[in-house]
């Protein structure tokens, strides 16, 4: 069997992101973040302090040999490697992400593992890839036994959450979210576009993209990490506000609203920086989300609401202290 000379162009990239609050009472400093994310001894953790503290682990590879998910029920076997990494934002929000690219065609027979290992993050079908059907299958959710990059992201997350650096004392309650994405080729000459962003059940979000052929899968993964981070921030702060009966609480327990909303001020409000680490070519994909549903508008409205409530309770506290004793 002669070795292949090159890999056909990718016609589908897909991945999944897990986002959660780091279970630690104090946010990790940059040195501790590097220790948490040191997944490989032969490669350093990427650290950045601008525009905010950010740490990203080296990539890891997981070999796969299984059928691909498909909306039309076709059973397409694929072999290759899935790339995974983890990231920590401001020492507080942990994400794990797994993704791969799939070419239009692959060999008719499985090749030796060495040929797949030299193409990290590429999963090749045996034969032709019905990429539209597979993209729908990825977003709908794989069946048992199908390629499931979410399981790889979840496994990495479980590993990191057991790290001895973490005291398992999160400063407030929150829920993890999952973002599942698929990117298909854009029409010749067209730029990237976000076709659909969906909030599904069980904390799941799905994203369908169209991108030019030469778009790097790592850039797509970074974009989707960014979308997942900001969606998690919105979701978490919305739930904080929903859990506070702002009007009734002031009379029953004047300090309850402050205690409920303070974690947002201490840990979350300064994290809102959409697109800060997204490539220039993919940065325009934030625009549809800013127009509808309006991520930043909603965030700014919630931030103002929190500040107004804290100001109101401060004024009321001062007023109560100033009242003469009966």
CSV table of C-alpha atoms in Angstrom, one decimal:
chain,number,residue,atom,x,y,z
A,1,UNK,CA,0.0,0.0,0.0
A,2,UNK,CA,1.7,3.2,-1.2
A,3,UNK,CA,1.8,6.1,1.3
A,4,UNK,CA,-0.4,9.1,0.5
A,5,UNK,CA,1.3,12.3,-0.7
A,6,UNK,CA,-1.3,14.7,0.6
A,7,UNK,CA,-4.6,15.0,2.4
A,8,UNK,CA,-7.6,16.3,0.4
A,9,UNK,CA,-9.1,19.6,1.5
A,10,UNK,CA,-11.3,19.7,4.5
A,11,UNK,CA,-15.0,20.2,3.8
A,12,UNK,CA,-16.2,20.0,7.4
A,13,UNK,CA,-14.8,21.0,10.8
A,14,UNK,CA,-16.6,20.3,14.0
A,15,UNK,CA,-16.1,20.5,17.7
A,16,UNK,CA,-17.5,20.9,21.2
A,17,UNK,CA,-16.7,23.2,24.1
A,18,UNK,CA,-17.4,22.7,27.8
A,19,UNK,CA,-17.5,25.9,30.0
A,20,UNK,CA,-17.7,25.9,33.8
A,21,UNK,CA,-16.8,27.9,36.9
A,22,UNK,CA,-13.4,26.8,38.3
A,23,UNK,CA,-14.1,25.0,41.7
A,24,UNK,CA,-11.7,27.1,43.7
A,25,UNK,CA,-12.4,29.7,46.3
A,26,UNK,CA,-9.8,32.0,44.9
A,27,UNK,CA,-9.1,32.7,41.3
A,28,UNK,CA,-5.8,31.1,40.2
A,29,UNK,CA,-2.8,33.4,39.5
A,30,UNK,CA,-0.9,33.0,36.3
A,31,UNK,CA,1.7,30.6,37.7
A,32,UNK,CA,-1.0,28.3,39.2
A,33,UNK,CA,-3.0,28.5,35.9
A,34,UNK,CA,0.1,27.2,34.1
A,35,UNK,CA,0.4,24.4,36.6
A,36,UNK,CA,-3.2,23.4,36.1
A,37,UNK,CA,-3.0,23.3,32.3
A,38,UNK,CA,0.3,21.6,31.9
A,39,UNK,CA,-1.1,18.7,30.0
A,40,UNK,CA,2.2,17.8,28.3
A,41,UNK,CA,5.8,17.9,29.5
A,42,UNK,CA,7.2,18.7,26.0
A,43,UNK,CA,5.2,21.8,25.4
A,44,UNK,CA,4.6,25.0,27.5
A,45,UNK,CA,1.2,26.5,28.5
A,46,UNK,CA,0.4,29.6,26.5
A,47,UNK,CA,0.0,32.6,28.9
A,48,UNK,CA,-1.3,36.1,28.2
A,49,UNK,CA,-2.0,39.1,30.4
A,50,UNK,CA,-3.5,41.3,27.8
A,51,UNK,CA,-6.3,42.2,27.5
A,52,UNK,CA,-6.9,39.9,30.5
A,53,UNK,CA,-5.3,36.9,32.2
A,54,UNK,CA,-5.6,34.0,29.9
A,55,UNK,CA,-3.9,30.6,29.9
A,56,UNK,CA,-4.2,27.9,27.2
A,57,UNK,CA,-2.9,24.3,27.5
A,58,UNK,CA,-0.9,22.5,24.8
A,59,UNK,CA,-3.0,20.5,22.4
A,60,UNK,CA,-3.5,16.8,23.1
A,61,UNK,CA,-4.5,14.2,20.5
A,62,UNK,CA,-7.0,11.3,20.8
A,63,UNK,CA,-7.0,8.6,18.2
A,64,UNK,CA,-10.5,7.6,16.9
A,65,UNK,CA,-11.8,4.8,14.6
A,66,UNK,CA,-15.5,4.8,14.5
A,67,UNK,CA,-18.6,5.7,12.4
A,68,UNK,CA,-19.5,9.4,11.9
A,69,UNK,CA,-22.8,10.8,13.1
A,70,UNK,CA,-25.1,11.3,10.1
A,71,UNK,CA,-28.6,12.8,9.7
A,72,UNK,CA,-29.5,10.4,6.9
A,73,UNK,CA,-28.5,7.3,8.8
A,74,UNK,CA,-25.5,6.5,6.6
A,75,UNK,CA,-22.7,4.6,8.4
A,76,UNK,CA,-19.4,6.2,7.3
A,77,UNK,CA,-16.3,4.9,9.1
A,78,UNK,CA,-13.6,7.4,9.9
A,79,UNK,CA,-10.1,7.2,11.3
A,80,UNK,CA,-7.8,9.9,12.6
A,81,UNK,CA,-7.1,12.1,15.6
A,82,UNK,CA,-9.1,14.7,17.5
A,83,UNK,CA,-7.4,17.7,19.0
A,84,UNK,CA,-8.3,18.9,22.5
A,85,UNK,CA,-7.1,21.7,24.7
A,86,UNK,CA,-8.1,23.6,27.8
A,87,UNK,CA,-8.2,27.3,28.7
A,88,UNK,CA,-8.6,29.4,31.8
A,89,UNK,CA,-9.9,32.9,31.7
A,90,UNK,CA,-8.9,35.3,34.5
A,91,UNK,CA,-8.1,32.3,36.7
A,92,UNK,CA,-11.9,31.8,37.1
A,93,UNK,CA,-13.6,30.2,34.1
A,94,UNK,CA,-12.4,26.9,32.8
A,95,UNK,CA,-13.1,25.6,29.3
A,96,UNK,CA,-12.2,22.4,27.5
A,97,UNK,CA,-12.5,22.1,23.8
A,98,UNK,CA,-12.2,19.2,21.3
A,99,UNK,CA,-12.3,19.5,17.5
A,100,UNK,CA,-11.3,17.9,14.2
A,101,UNK,CA,-11.4,18.5,10.4
A,102,UNK,CA,-12.8,16.1,7.9
A,103,UNK,CA,-11.7,16.0,4.2
A,104,UNK,CA,-14.0,15.3,1.3
A,105,UNK,CA,-12.6,11.9,0.6
A,106,UNK,CA,-10.3,9.4,2.2
A,107,UNK,CA,-8.6,6.1,1.4
A,108,UNK,CA,-10.8,3.0,0.8
A,109,UNK,CA,-8.9,1.1,3.4
A,110,UNK,CA,-7.5,2.0,6.8
A,111,UNK,CA,-3.9,3.1,6.8
A,112,UNK,CA,-1.2,2.5,9.5
A,113,UNK,CA,-1.6,4.7,12.5
A,114,UNK,CA,1.6,6.5,11.8
A,115,UNK,CA,0.0,8.2,8.7
A,116,UNK,CA,-2.8,9.6,10.8
A,117,UNK,CA,-0.6,10.8,13.6
A,118,UNK,CA,1.3,13.1,11.2
A,119,UNK,CA,-2.0,14.8,10.4
A,120,UNK,CA,-3.1,16.0,13.9
A,121,UNK,CA,-6.7,17.0,14.2
A,122,UNK,CA,-7.7,15.3,10.9
A,123,UNK,CA,-10.3,12.5,10.8
A,124,UNK,CA,-10.5,10.9,7.4
A,125,UNK,CA,-13.6,9.0,6.1
A,126,UNK,CA,-13.1,5.7,4.3
A,127,UNK,CA,-14.4,6.8,0.9
A,128,UNK,CA,-16.4,9.9,0.3
A,129,UNK,CA,-17.8,12.2,3.0
A,130,UNK,CA,-21.5,13.3,2.8
A,131,UNK,CA,-20.5,16.5,4.7
A,132,UNK,CA,-23.9,18.1,4.8
A,133,UNK,CA,-25.5,15.0,6.4
A,134,UNK,CA,-22.6,14.6,8.8
A,135,UNK,CA,-22.7,18.3,9.8
A,136,UNK,CA,-26.4,17.9,10.7
A,137,UNK,CA,-25.7,14.6,12.5
A,138,UNK,CA,-22.9,16.4,14.6
A,139,UNK,CA,-25.3,19.2,15.6
A,140,UNK,CA,-28.2,16.9,16.3
A,141,UNK,CA,-26.0,14.7,18.6
A,142,UNK,CA,-24.1,11.5,17.9
A,143,UNK,CA,-25.6,8.1,18.4
A,144,UNK,CA,-24.0,5.6,20.7
A,145,UNK,CA,-20.7,4.4,19.1
A,146,UNK,CA,-20.5,7.4,16.7
A,147,UNK,CA,-17.6,9.9,16.8
A,148,UNK,CA,-18.4,12.1,19.8
A,149,UNK,CA,-15.8,14.9,20.3
A,150,UNK,CA,-17.9,16.1,23.2
A,151,UNK,CA,-16.9,13.0,25.2
A,152,UNK,CA,-13.2,13.9,24.6
A,153,UNK,CA,-13.8,17.5,25.9
A,154,UNK,CA,-15.7,16.1,28.8
A,155,UNK,CA,-13.0,13.7,29.7
A,156,UNK,CA,-10.4,16.4,29.7
A,157,UNK,CA,-12.7,18.6,31.9
A,158,UNK,CA,-13.1,15.7,34.4
A,159,UNK,CA,-9.4,15.3,34.6
A,160,UNK,CA,-8.7,18.9,35.3
A,161,UNK,CA,-11.5,19.3,37.9
A,162,UNK,CA,-9.7,16.7,39.9
A,163,UNK,CA,-6.4,18.6,40.0
A,164,UNK,CA,-4.9,19.1,43.5
A,165,UNK,CA,-4.7,22.9,43.0
A,166,UNK,CA,-8.4,23.1,43.2
A,167,UNK,CA,-10.0,23.2,46.7
A,168,UNK,CA,-13.5,22.4,45.3
A,169,UNK,CA,-14.9,25.5,47.0
A,170,UNK,CA,-16.5,27.6,44.2
A,171,UNK,CA,-17.5,31.1,45.3
A,172,UNK,CA,-21.0,30.7,44.0
A,173,UNK,CA,-23.3,28.2,42.3
A,174,UNK,CA,-23.4,27.9,38.6
A,175,UNK,CA,-24.0,25.3,35.9
A,176,UNK,CA,-21.7,24.2,33.1
A,177,UNK,CA,-22.7,24.7,29.5
A,178,UNK,CA,-21.9,22.8,26.2
A,179,UNK,CA,-21.5,24.4,22.8
A,180,UNK,CA,-21.4,22.1,19.8
A,181,UNK,CA,-20.3,23.5,16.4
A,182,UNK,CA,-20.0,22.6,12.8
A,183,UNK,CA,-18.4,24.6,10.0
A,184,UNK,CA,-19.0,24.0,6.3
A,185,UNK,CA,-17.4,25.6,3.3
A,186,UNK,CA,-18.7,29.0,2.2
A,187,UNK,CA,-19.5,29.7,-1.5
A,188,UNK,CA,-16.5,30.7,-3.6
A,189,UNK,CA,-15.6,34.3,-3.0
A,190,UNK,CA,-17.8,34.7,0.1
A,191,UNK,CA,-16.6,35.4,3.6
A,192,UNK,CA,-17.5,33.6,6.9
A,193,UNK,CA,-21.0,33.6,8.1
A,194,UNK,CA,-22.9,32.4,11.2
A,195,UNK,CA,-25.9,30.5,9.8
A,196,UNK,CA,-27.5,29.5,13.1
A,197,UNK,CA,-27.0,29.9,16.9
A,198,UNK,CA,-29.4,27.8,18.9
A,199,UNK,CA,-30.1,27.5,22.7
A,200,UNK,CA,-31.2,23.9,23.2
A,201,UNK,CA,-32.1,21.9,26.3
A,202,UNK,CA,-29.8,20.6,29.0
A,203,UNK,CA,-27.4,23.6,28.8
A,204,UNK,CA,-26.6,22.8,25.1
A,205,UNK,CA,-25.9,25.4,22.4
A,206,UNK,CA,-25.3,24.6,18.7
A,207,UNK,CA,-23.6,26.8,16.1
A,208,UNK,CA,-23.5,26.3,12.4
A,209,UNK,CA,-21.0,28.2,10.4
A,210,UNK,CA,-19.9,28.8,6.8
A,211,UNK,CA,-16.2,29.7,6.3
A,212,UNK,CA,-13.7,30.0,3.4
A,213,UNK,CA,-11.8,26.8,2.5
A,214,UNK,CA,-8.5,28.0,3.9
A,215,UNK,CA,-9.9,28.8,7.4
A,216,UNK,CA,-7.8,27.0,10.0
A,217,UNK,CA,-9.6,24.7,12.4
A,218,UNK,CA,-7.7,26.1,15.3
A,219,UNK,CA,-9.1,29.6,14.5
A,220,UNK,CA,-12.6,28.1,14.4
A,221,UNK,CA,-12.0,26.4,17.7
A,222,UNK,CA,-10.8,29.7,19.3
A,223,UNK,CA,-13.9,31.5,17.9
A,224,UNK,CA,-16.2,28.9,19.4
A,225,UNK,CA,-14.4,29.0,22.7
A,226,UNK,CA,-15.1,32.7,22.8
A,227,UNK,CA,-18.8,32.3,21.9
A,228,UNK,CA,-19.1,29.6,24.6
A,229,UNK,CA,-17.4,31.8,27.2
A,230,UNK,CA,-19.6,34.8,26.7
A,231,UNK,CA,-22.8,32.7,26.4
A,232,UNK,CA,-21.9,31.1,29.8
A,233,UNK,CA,-21.3,34.5,31.3
A,234,UNK,CA,-24.8,35.7,30.1
A,235,UNK,CA,-26.5,32.5,31.3
A,236,UNK,CA,-24.8,32.6,34.7
A,237,UNK,CA,-25.6,36.3,35.4
A,238,UNK,CA,-29.2,35.9,34.2
A,239,UNK,CA,-29.7,33.1,36.7
A,240,UNK,CA,-28.2,35.2,39.4
A,241,UNK,CA,-30.7,37.9,38.8
A,242,UNK,CA,-33.6,35.4,38.5
A,243,UNK,CA,-32.7,34.0,41.9
A,244,UNK,CA,-33.1,37.4,43.6
A,245,UNK,CA,-36.6,38.8,44.4
A,246,UNK,CA,-35.4,42.3,44.2
A,247,UNK,CA,-38.5,44.1,45.2
A,248,UNK,CA,-39.5,41.9,48.1
A,249,UNK,CA,-36.1,41.1,49.4
A,250,UNK,CA,-35.3,44.6,50.6
A,251,UNK,CA,-38.0,44.5,53.2
A,252,UNK,CA,-37.5,40.9,54.3
A,253,UNK,CA,-33.7,40.9,54.4
A,254,UNK,CA,-31.9,44.1,53.3
A,255,UNK,CA,-28.6,42.4,52.7
A,256,UNK,CA,-29.9,39.4,50.7
A,257,UNK,CA,-29.7,41.1,47.3
A,258,UNK,CA,-26.2,42.3,48.0
A,259,UNK,CA,-25.0,38.9,49.0
A,260,UNK,CA,-26.7,37.3,45.9
A,261,UNK,CA,-25.3,39.8,43.4
A,262,UNK,CA,-21.8,40.4,44.8
A,263,UNK,CA,-20.3,37.3,43.2
A,264,UNK,CA,-21.2,38.8,39.8
A,265,UNK,CA,-19.3,41.9,40.6
A,266,UNK,CA,-16.3,40.1,42.2
A,267,UNK,CA,-15.8,37.4,39.6
A,268,UNK,CA,-17.7,38.0,36.4
A,269,UNK,CA,-18.5,41.5,35.2
A,270,UNK,CA,-14.9,42.3,34.2
A,271,UNK,CA,-14.7,39.2,31.9
A,272,UNK,CA,-16.9,40.6,29.1
A,273,UNK,CA,-14.5,41.0,26.1
A,274,UNK,CA,-16.2,39.4,23.0
A,275,UNK,CA,-13.8,38.7,20.1
A,276,UNK,CA,-10.7,39.7,22.1
A,277,UNK,CA,-8.8,36.6,20.9
A,278,UNK,CA,-10.6,35.8,17.7
A,279,UNK,CA,-8.7,36.0,14.4
A,280,UNK,CA,-9.3,39.0,12.3
A,281,UNK,CA,-10.8,36.9,9.5
A,282,UNK,CA,-13.5,35.4,11.9
A,283,UNK,CA,-14.1,38.5,14.1
A,284,UNK,CA,-17.1,39.6,11.9
A,285,UNK,CA,-19.0,36.5,13.0
A,286,UNK,CA,-19.7,38.2,16.3
A,287,UNK,CA,-21.8,40.8,14.5
A,288,UNK,CA,-25.0,38.6,14.0
A,289,UNK,CA,-25.0,37.8,17.7
A,290,UNK,CA,-24.7,41.5,18.6
A,291,UNK,CA,-27.6,42.3,16.3
A,292,UNK,CA,-29.9,39.5,17.4
A,293,UNK,CA,-30.3,38.4,20.2
A,294,UNK,CA,-27.9,41.2,21.1
A,295,UNK,CA,-25.4,39.6,23.5
A,296,UNK,CA,-23.7,42.9,24.6
A,297,UNK,CA,-26.9,44.8,24.9
A,298,UNK,CA,-28.3,42.2,27.2
A,299,UNK,CA,-25.0,42.1,29.2
A,300,UNK,CA,-24.9,45.8,29.6
A,301,UNK,CA,-28.5,45.9,30.7
A,302,UNK,CA,-27.9,43.3,33.3
A,303,UNK,CA,-24.7,45.0,34.5
A,304,UNK,CA,-26.6,48.3,34.9
A,305,UNK,CA,-29.4,46.5,36.8
A,306,UNK,CA,-26.9,45.0,39.2
A,307,UNK,CA,-25.2,48.3,39.8
A,308,UNK,CA,-28.5,50.0,40.3
A,309,UNK,CA,-29.6,47.4,42.9
A,310,UNK,CA,-26.3,47.7,44.8
A,311,UNK,CA,-26.5,51.5,44.8
A,312,UNK,CA,-30.2,51.3,46.0
A,313,UNK,CA,-29.3,49.0,48.9
A,314,UNK,CA,-26.3,51.2,49.8
A,315,UNK,CA,-28.6,54.3,50.0
A,316,UNK,CA,-31.2,52.4,52.0
A,317,UNK,CA,-28.5,51.2,54.4
A,318,UNK,CA,-27.2,54.7,54.9
A,319,UNK,CA,-30.8,56.0,55.4
A,320,UNK,CA,-31.5,53.3,58.1
A,321,UNK,CA,-28.3,54.2,59.9
A,322,UNK,CA,-29.2,57.9,59.8
A,323,UNK,CA,-32.7,57.4,61.3
A,324,UNK,CA,-33.0,58.4,64.9
A,325,UNK,CA,-33.6,55.6,67.4
A,326,UNK,CA,-37.2,55.4,68.6
